[in-house]
Amino acid sequence: MSVQREQLEADVLIVGAGPAGLSCALHLANLIQKHNASGAKPELSAENIYVLEKGREIGAHQLSGAILNPAALRELVPDFEKSAPLDTPVTDSASLFFSKSDSFRFPITPPPFQNKGNYVVSLNKLTKWLGGLVEKTGVNLFTQFGGAQLIYEREGIAGVITEDKGLDKNGKPKDNYTPGYELRAKVTVLAEGTRGSLTKDLVARKNLGNINPQSYGLGIKELWEVQPGKVAPGYVAHTMGWPVSTDMYGGGWIYGLTGNRVSIGLVIALEYADPQFDPHAAFQTWKTHPVLKRMLDGGKIVRYGAKTLPYGGWYAMPRNYVDGGLIVGDSGSFLDSQRLKGIHLAMKSGMLAAETIFEALVAGDTSAAKLSAYKQKIDQSYIRKELRAVRNFHQSFQHGFLGGFFHAGLQMLTGGRGLIDPMRAHAGHEAYRKINGRPAPERFQGDGKLTFDRLTDVYHSGTRHDEDQPCHLRVADTNVCATKCVTEYGNPCQYFCPAAVYEMAQEKGETRLKINPANCVHCKTCDIADPYQIITWVVPEGGGGPNYEGM
Ligand code: SF4
């Protein structure tokens, strides 16, 4: 079908309104305002900055623990403490070791888990607030629009085509059909978050990858309202040990918020050996530990969510500038996997991108050569200092927890170098071992009070999609699922998806893959962890997905 698309032109197009994208927009608008006020030429306008957000509103898809290091926010909004929705300052940082029935608090909290000066926040609320500041500058924020395809030009990019709206399941136009817009820009900023679908395409097509492939963790979170006095606001604990086995990398968090709410979650590296391991079930099992059970007793779940995070750091960072394009935030590997913090780095990367773009617009030159100033700015900032110091950290744990501790200890003594530098990593899906005829494990059911099955949790994520639209989870060859994968790996998609999207169903005596895309919480795990790399996540119709209100 040949499609007539409406064309719009902007100076700058930012794809994704998370902390990185919004910081980029706000900082750039502020720079433009100062530039114009000084009478300098050429005159620029914040109205020529467009921001696209696929969620139903700003913040709807924002999920994190979340502890905020306010370093970048302080630079961006110097008086942020007056109006930012900072739930509570961190008052206590604990490191706990869990055995199945007991726990032990380390007498000294290791430096990466000390959080003095940081805040426990709701990322959903923080980005909504930032979005409000951005809107006031005149920047155009478009919610319910996703970037479906990049427009490739020169040796880089020149904008995006947004998703078509109003197509039915078979891709046929319905009455409300509206073709996606062709949005062209002098600079396009990819701020899509972890495993961005456009970023993935750009990195592969232009060969922008670094020496290591990106590594990922899957974080699964619930927000609970608990009985008064169960958790102090500002209490922050990270847990190690049970139920995460020593050949896996992962741990839990407990963050006390105001209003008797607590954020709890478990994050597991997507590089485990058992293809039928179920991260959602592991999280539910973790909640049955006596520490969690006591805390949650008499309380109720408020929200559920899941999201992947990029662990790969410095040596997995793609080249982040091309002709007409920059990559920021989680899409660009700006996350400190040792401290499990990325919000401040995402924001700072967005701000450095803004400074680069501003200089490029003034010079009238948006080539890769001009935009490479972004990389220089990163190298001169605290981003490099923080990420270089942990450049080999996550790779150390790819062969088990104990070896990881040994390497990580040496790295701390040698400024990140350790025994091997650079330490290479493998893609997580390569770690799967074949099931060799082992029967499928029983699925976790939950008791409906403390623990839940995946569908109950999806209900608590506020997820919705129009069911009559093309499936946004593209499996290149479903025969692989029904023939090869079923015997080799036992269809891991049924286990790693934290939203029960994939199931192997029996139909007319045949086993086939059934996909329930309406449940998808946009965590991207399937795009990352499929053993044959044949699942591609693409943007569904804008406005679909979870609603992480208050998360
Ligand atoms: Fe995550 Fe994929 Fe499941 Fe969606 S379908 S929730 S992206 S694993």
mmCIF file with all atom_site columns, N, CA and C and ligand atoms in Angstrom, residues 218 306-308 458 465 472-473 493 496-502 515-517 519-528 535 537, ligand 1:
data_model
loop_
_atom_site.group_PDB
_atom_site.id
_atom_site.type_symbol
_atom_site.label_atom_id
_atom_site.label_alt_id
_atom_site.label_comp_id
_atom_site.label_asym_id
_atom_site.label_entity_id
_atom_site.label_seq_id
_atom_site.pdbx_PDB_ins_code
_atom_site.Cartn_x
_atom_site.Cartn_y
_atom_site.Cartn_z
_atom_site.occupancy
_atom_site.B_iso_or_equiv
_atom_site.pdbx_formal_charge
_atom_site.auth_seq_id
_atom_site.auth_comp_id
_atom_site.auth_asym_id
_atom_site.auth_atom_id
_atom_site.pdbx_PDB_model_num
ATOM   1   N  N   . LEU A 1 218 ? 16.635 -7.649  34.065 1.00 0.00 ? 218 LEU A N   1
ATOM   2   C  CA  . LEU A 1 218 ? 15.182 -7.448  34.084 1.00 0.00 ? 218 LEU A CA  1
ATOM   3   C  C   . LEU A 1 218 ? 14.777 -7.130  35.518 1.00 0.00 ? 218 LEU A C   1
ATOM   4   N  N   . ALA A 1 306 ? 7.449  -3.948  35.062 1.00 0.00 ? 306 ALA A N   1
ATOM   5   C  CA  . ALA A 1 306 ? 8.699  -4.647  34.737 1.00 0.00 ? 306 ALA A CA  1
ATOM   6   C  C   . ALA A 1 306 ? 9.402  -3.861  33.643 1.00 0.00 ? 306 ALA A C   1
ATOM   7   N  N   . LYS A 1 307 ? 10.717 -3.872  33.727 1.00 0.00 ? 307 LYS A N   1
ATOM   8   C  CA  . LYS A 1 307 ? 11.501 -3.105  32.741 1.00 0.00 ? 307 LYS A CA  1
ATOM   9   C  C   . LYS A 1 307 ? 12.903 -3.695  32.691 1.00 0.00 ? 307 LYS A C   1
ATOM   10  N  N   . THR A 1 308 ? 13.509 -3.669  31.523 1.00 0.00 ? 308 THR A N   1
ATOM   11  C  CA  . THR A 1 308 ? 14.909 -4.086  31.455 1.00 0.00 ? 308 THR A CA  1
ATOM   12  C  C   . THR A 1 308 ? 15.801 -2.862  31.648 1.00 0.00 ? 308 THR A C   1
ATOM   13  N  N   . VAL A 1 458 ? -0.259 -8.204  35.805 1.00 0.00 ? 458 VAL A N   1
ATOM   14  C  CA  . VAL A 1 458 ? -0.490 -7.354  34.618 1.00 0.00 ? 458 VAL A CA  1
ATOM   15  C  C   . VAL A 1 458 ? -1.691 -6.431  34.863 1.00 0.00 ? 458 VAL A C   1
ATOM   16  N  N   . HIS A 1 465 ? -4.014 -2.112  25.525 1.00 0.00 ? 465 HIS A N   1
ATOM   17  C  CA  . HIS A 1 465 ? -3.750 -1.855  24.108 1.00 0.00 ? 465 HIS A CA  1
ATOM   18  C  C   . HIS A 1 465 ? -5.057 -2.114  23.367 1.00 0.00 ? 465 HIS A C   1
ATOM   19  N  N   . HIS A 1 472 ? 2.546  -6.216  17.767 1.00 0.00 ? 472 HIS A N   1
ATOM   20  C  CA  . HIS A 1 472 ? 3.809  -5.457  17.814 1.00 0.00 ? 472 HIS A CA  1
ATOM   21  C  C   . HIS A 1 472 ? 4.993  -6.327  18.233 1.00 0.00 ? 472 HIS A C   1
ATOM   22  N  N   . LEU A 1 473 ? 4.749  -7.642  18.329 1.00 0.00 ? 473 LEU A N   1
ATOM   23  C  CA  . LEU A 1 473 ? 5.836  -8.577  18.653 1.00 0.00 ? 473 LEU A CA  1
ATOM   24  C  C   . LEU A 1 473 ? 6.003  -9.467  17.438 1.00 0.00 ? 473 LEU A C   1
ATOM   25  N  N   . CYS A 1 493 ? 10.416 -18.040 26.046 1.00 0.00 ? 493 CYS A N   1
ATOM   26  C  CA  . CYS A 1 493 ? 9.544  -16.855 26.040 1.00 0.00 ? 493 CYS A CA  1
ATOM   27  C  C   . CYS A 1 493 ? 8.371  -17.025 26.996 1.00 0.00 ? 493 CYS A C   1
ATOM   28  N  N   . PHE A 1 496 ? 10.348 -16.112 30.486 1.00 0.00 ? 496 PHE A N   1
ATOM   29  C  CA  . PHE A 1 496 ? 10.983 -14.824 30.808 1.00 0.00 ? 496 PHE A CA  1
ATOM   30  C  C   . PHE A 1 496 ? 10.037 -13.642 30.691 1.00 0.00 ? 496 PHE A C   1
ATOM   31  N  N   . CYS A 1 497 ? 8.969  -13.782 29.925 1.00 0.00 ? 497 CYS A N   1
ATOM   32  C  CA  . CYS A 1 497 ? 8.057  -12.640 29.786 1.00 0.00 ? 497 CYS A CA  1
ATOM   33  C  C   . CYS A 1 497 ? 7.296  -12.437 31.099 1.00 0.00 ? 497 CYS A C   1
ATOM   34  N  N   . PRO A 1 498 ? 7.428  -11.274 31.724 1.00 0.00 ? 498 PRO A N   1
ATOM   35  C  CA  . PRO A 1 498 ? 6.773  -11.061 33.021 1.00 0.00 ? 498 PRO A CA  1
ATOM   36  C  C   . PRO A 1 498 ? 5.311  -10.639 32.894 1.00 0.00 ? 498 PRO A C   1
ATOM   37  N  N   . ALA A 1 499 ? 4.753  -10.779 31.671 1.00 0.00 ? 499 ALA A N   1
ATOM   38  C  CA  . ALA A 1 499 ? 3.378  -10.338 31.467 1.00 0.00 ? 499 ALA A CA  1
ATOM   39  C  C   . ALA A 1 499 ? 2.533  -11.402 30.762 1.00 0.00 ? 499 ALA A C   1
ATOM   40  N  N   . ALA A 1 500 ? 3.010  -12.635 30.741 1.00 0.00 ? 500 ALA A N   1
ATOM   41  C  CA  . ALA A 1 500 ? 2.241  -13.756 30.178 1.00 0.00 ? 500 ALA A CA  1
ATOM   42  C  C   . ALA A 1 500 ? 1.787  -13.491 28.746 1.00 0.00 ? 500 ALA A C   1
ATOM   43  N  N   . VAL A 1 501 ? 2.671  -12.936 27.947 1.00 0.00 ? 501 VAL A N   1
ATOM   44  C  CA  . VAL A 1 501 ? 2.309  -12.625 26.555 1.00 0.00 ? 501 VAL A CA  1
ATOM   45  C  C   . VAL A 1 501 ? 2.431  -13.868 25.667 1.00 0.00 ? 501 VAL A C   1
ATOM   46  N  N   . TYR A 1 502 ? 3.420  -14.710 25.953 1.00 0.00 ? 502 TYR A N   1
ATOM   47  C  CA  . TYR A 1 502 ? 3.686  -15.854 25.074 1.00 0.00 ? 502 TYR A CA  1
ATOM   48  C  C   . TYR A 1 502 ? 3.207  -17.157 25.708 1.00 0.00 ? 502 TYR A C   1
ATOM   49  N  N   . ILE A 1 515 ? 0.403  -15.520 20.860 1.00 0.00 ? 515 ILE A N   1
ATOM   50  C  CA  . ILE A 1 515 ? 0.906  -14.265 21.437 1.00 0.00 ? 515 ILE A CA  1
ATOM   51  C  C   . ILE A 1 515 ? -0.283 -13.415 21.888 1.00 0.00 ? 515 ILE A C   1
ATOM   52  N  N   . ASN A 1 516 ? -0.193 -12.915 23.123 1.00 0.00 ? 516 ASN A N   1
ATOM   53  C  CA  . ASN A 1 516 ? -1.243 -12.044 23.662 1.00 0.00 ? 516 ASN A CA  1
ATOM   54  C  C   . ASN A 1 516 ? -0.665 -10.634 23.819 1.00 0.00 ? 516 ASN A C   1
ATOM   55  N  N   . PRO A 1 517 ? -0.515 -9.897  22.712 1.00 0.00 ? 517 PRO A N   1
ATOM   56  C  CA  . PRO A 1 517 ? 0.222  -8.620  22.771 1.00 0.00 ? 517 PRO A CA  1
ATOM   57  C  C   . PRO A 1 517 ? -0.426 -7.575  23.668 1.00 0.00 ? 517 PRO A C   1
ATOM   58  N  N   . ASN A 1 519 ? -1.220 -7.750  26.597 1.00 0.00 ? 519 ASN A N   1
ATOM   59  C  CA  . ASN A 1 519 ? -0.674 -7.784  27.972 1.00 0.00 ? 519 ASN A CA  1
ATOM   60  C  C   . ASN A 1 519 ? 0.680  -7.099  28.091 1.00 0.00 ? 519 ASN A C   1
ATOM   61  N  N   . CYS A 1 520 ? 1.300  -6.766  26.974 1.00 0.00 ? 520 CYS A N   1
ATOM   62  C  CA  . CYS A 1 520 ? 2.721  -6.383  26.986 1.00 0.00 ? 520 CYS A CA  1
ATOM   63  C  C   . CYS A 1 520 ? 2.966  -5.108  27.800 1.00 0.00 ? 520 CYS A C   1
ATOM   64  N  N   . VAL A 1 521 ? 3.944  -5.196  28.719 1.00 0.00 ? 521 VAL A N   1
ATOM   65  C  CA  . VAL A 1 521 ? 4.300  -4.019  29.538 1.00 0.00 ? 521 VAL A CA  1
ATOM   66  C  C   . VAL A 1 521 ? 5.529  -3.296  28.979 1.00 0.00 ? 521 VAL A C   1
ATOM   67  N  N   . HIS A 1 522 ? 5.912  -3.630  27.750 1.00 0.00 ? 522 HIS A N   1
ATOM   68  C  CA  . HIS A 1 522 ? 6.998  -2.923  27.037 1.00 0.00 ? 522 HIS A CA  1
ATOM   69  C  C   . HIS A 1 522 ? 8.344  -3.055  27.746 1.00 0.00 ? 522 HIS A C   1
ATOM   70  N  N   . CYS A 1 523 ? 8.610  -4.212  28.366 1.00 0.00 ? 523 CYS A N   1
ATOM   71  C  CA  . CYS A 1 523 ? 9.890  -4.344  29.083 1.00 0.00 ? 523 CYS A CA  1
ATOM   72  C  C   . CYS A 1 523 ? 11.036 -4.674  28.139 1.00 0.00 ? 523 CYS A C   1
ATOM   73  N  N   . LYS A 1 524 ? 10.727 -5.221  26.946 1.00 0.00 ? 524 LYS A N   1
ATOM   74  C  CA  . LYS A 1 524 ? 11.707 -5.576  25.897 1.00 0.00 ? 524 LYS A CA  1
ATOM   75  C  C   . LYS A 1 524 ? 12.477 -6.868  26.174 1.00 0.00 ? 524 LYS A C   1
ATOM   76  N  N   . THR A 1 525 ? 12.117 -7.595  27.213 1.00 0.00 ? 525 THR A N   1
ATOM   77  C  CA  . THR A 1 525 ? 12.867 -8.819  27.522 1.00 0.00 ? 525 THR A CA  1
ATOM   78  C  C   . THR A 1 525 ? 12.877 -9.794  26.350 1.00 0.00 ? 525 THR A C   1
ATOM   79  N  N   . CYS A 1 526 ? 11.739 -9.934  25.666 1.00 0.00 ? 526 CYS A N   1
ATOM   80  C  CA  . CYS A 1 526 ? 11.674 -10.929 24.587 1.00 0.00 ? 526 CYS A CA  1
ATOM   81  C  C   . CYS A 1 526 ? 12.619 -10.574 23.440 1.00 0.00 ? 526 CYS A C   1
ATOM   82  N  N   . ASP A 1 527 ? 12.728 -9.286  23.158 1.00 0.00 ? 527 ASP A N   1
ATOM   83  C  CA  . ASP A 1 527 ? 13.625 -8.840  22.083 1.00 0.00 ? 527 ASP A CA  1
ATOM   84  C  C   . ASP A 1 527 ? 15.088 -9.157  22.445 1.00 0.00 ? 527 ASP A C   1
ATOM   85  N  N   . ILE A 1 528 ? 15.364 -9.165  23.750 1.00 0.00 ? 528 ILE A N   1
ATOM   86  C  CA  . ILE A 1 528 ? 16.730 -9.384  24.235 1.00 0.00 ? 528 ILE A CA  1
ATOM   87  C  C   . ILE A 1 528 ? 17.034 -10.863 24.440 1.00 0.00 ? 528 ILE A C   1
ATOM   88  N  N   . ILE A 1 535 ? 12.729 -12.559 17.749 1.00 0.00 ? 535 ILE A N   1
ATOM   89  C  CA  . ILE A 1 535 ? 11.609 -11.715 18.177 1.00 0.00 ? 535 ILE A CA  1
ATOM   90  C  C   . ILE A 1 535 ? 12.038 -10.255 18.063 1.00 0.00 ? 535 ILE A C   1
ATOM   91  N  N   . TRP A 1 537 ? 10.609 -6.465  18.844 1.00 0.00 ? 537 TRP A N   1
ATOM   92  C  CA  . TRP A 1 537 ? 9.584  -5.604  19.461 1.00 0.00 ? 537 TRP A CA  1
ATOM   93  C  C   . TRP A 1 537 ? 9.504  -4.313  18.644 1.00 0.00 ? 537 TRP A C   1
HETATM 94  FE FE1 . SF4 B 2 .   ? 8.222  -7.694  27.884 1.00 0.00 ? 1   SF4 B FE1 1
HETATM 95  FE FE2 . SF4 B 2 .   ? 8.218  -8.867  25.476 1.00 0.00 ? 1   SF4 B FE2 1
HETATM 96  FE FE3 . SF4 B 2 .   ? 6.592  -9.723  27.408 1.00 0.00 ? 1   SF4 B FE3 1
HETATM 97  FE FE4 . SF4 B 2 .   ? 6.175  -7.352  26.216 1.00 0.00 ? 1   SF4 B FE4 1
HETATM 98  S  S1  . SF4 B 2 .   ? 6.063  -9.363  25.259 1.00 0.00 ? 1   SF4 B S1  1
HETATM 99  S  S2  . SF4 B 2 .   ? 6.066  -7.779  28.405 1.00 0.00 ? 1   SF4 B S2  1
HETATM 100 S  S3  . SF4 B 2 .   ? 8.257  -6.674  25.866 1.00 0.00 ? 1   SF4 B S3  1
HETATM 101 S  S4  . SF4 B 2 .   ? 8.801  -9.824  27.406 1.00 0.00 ? 1   SF4 B S4  1
#
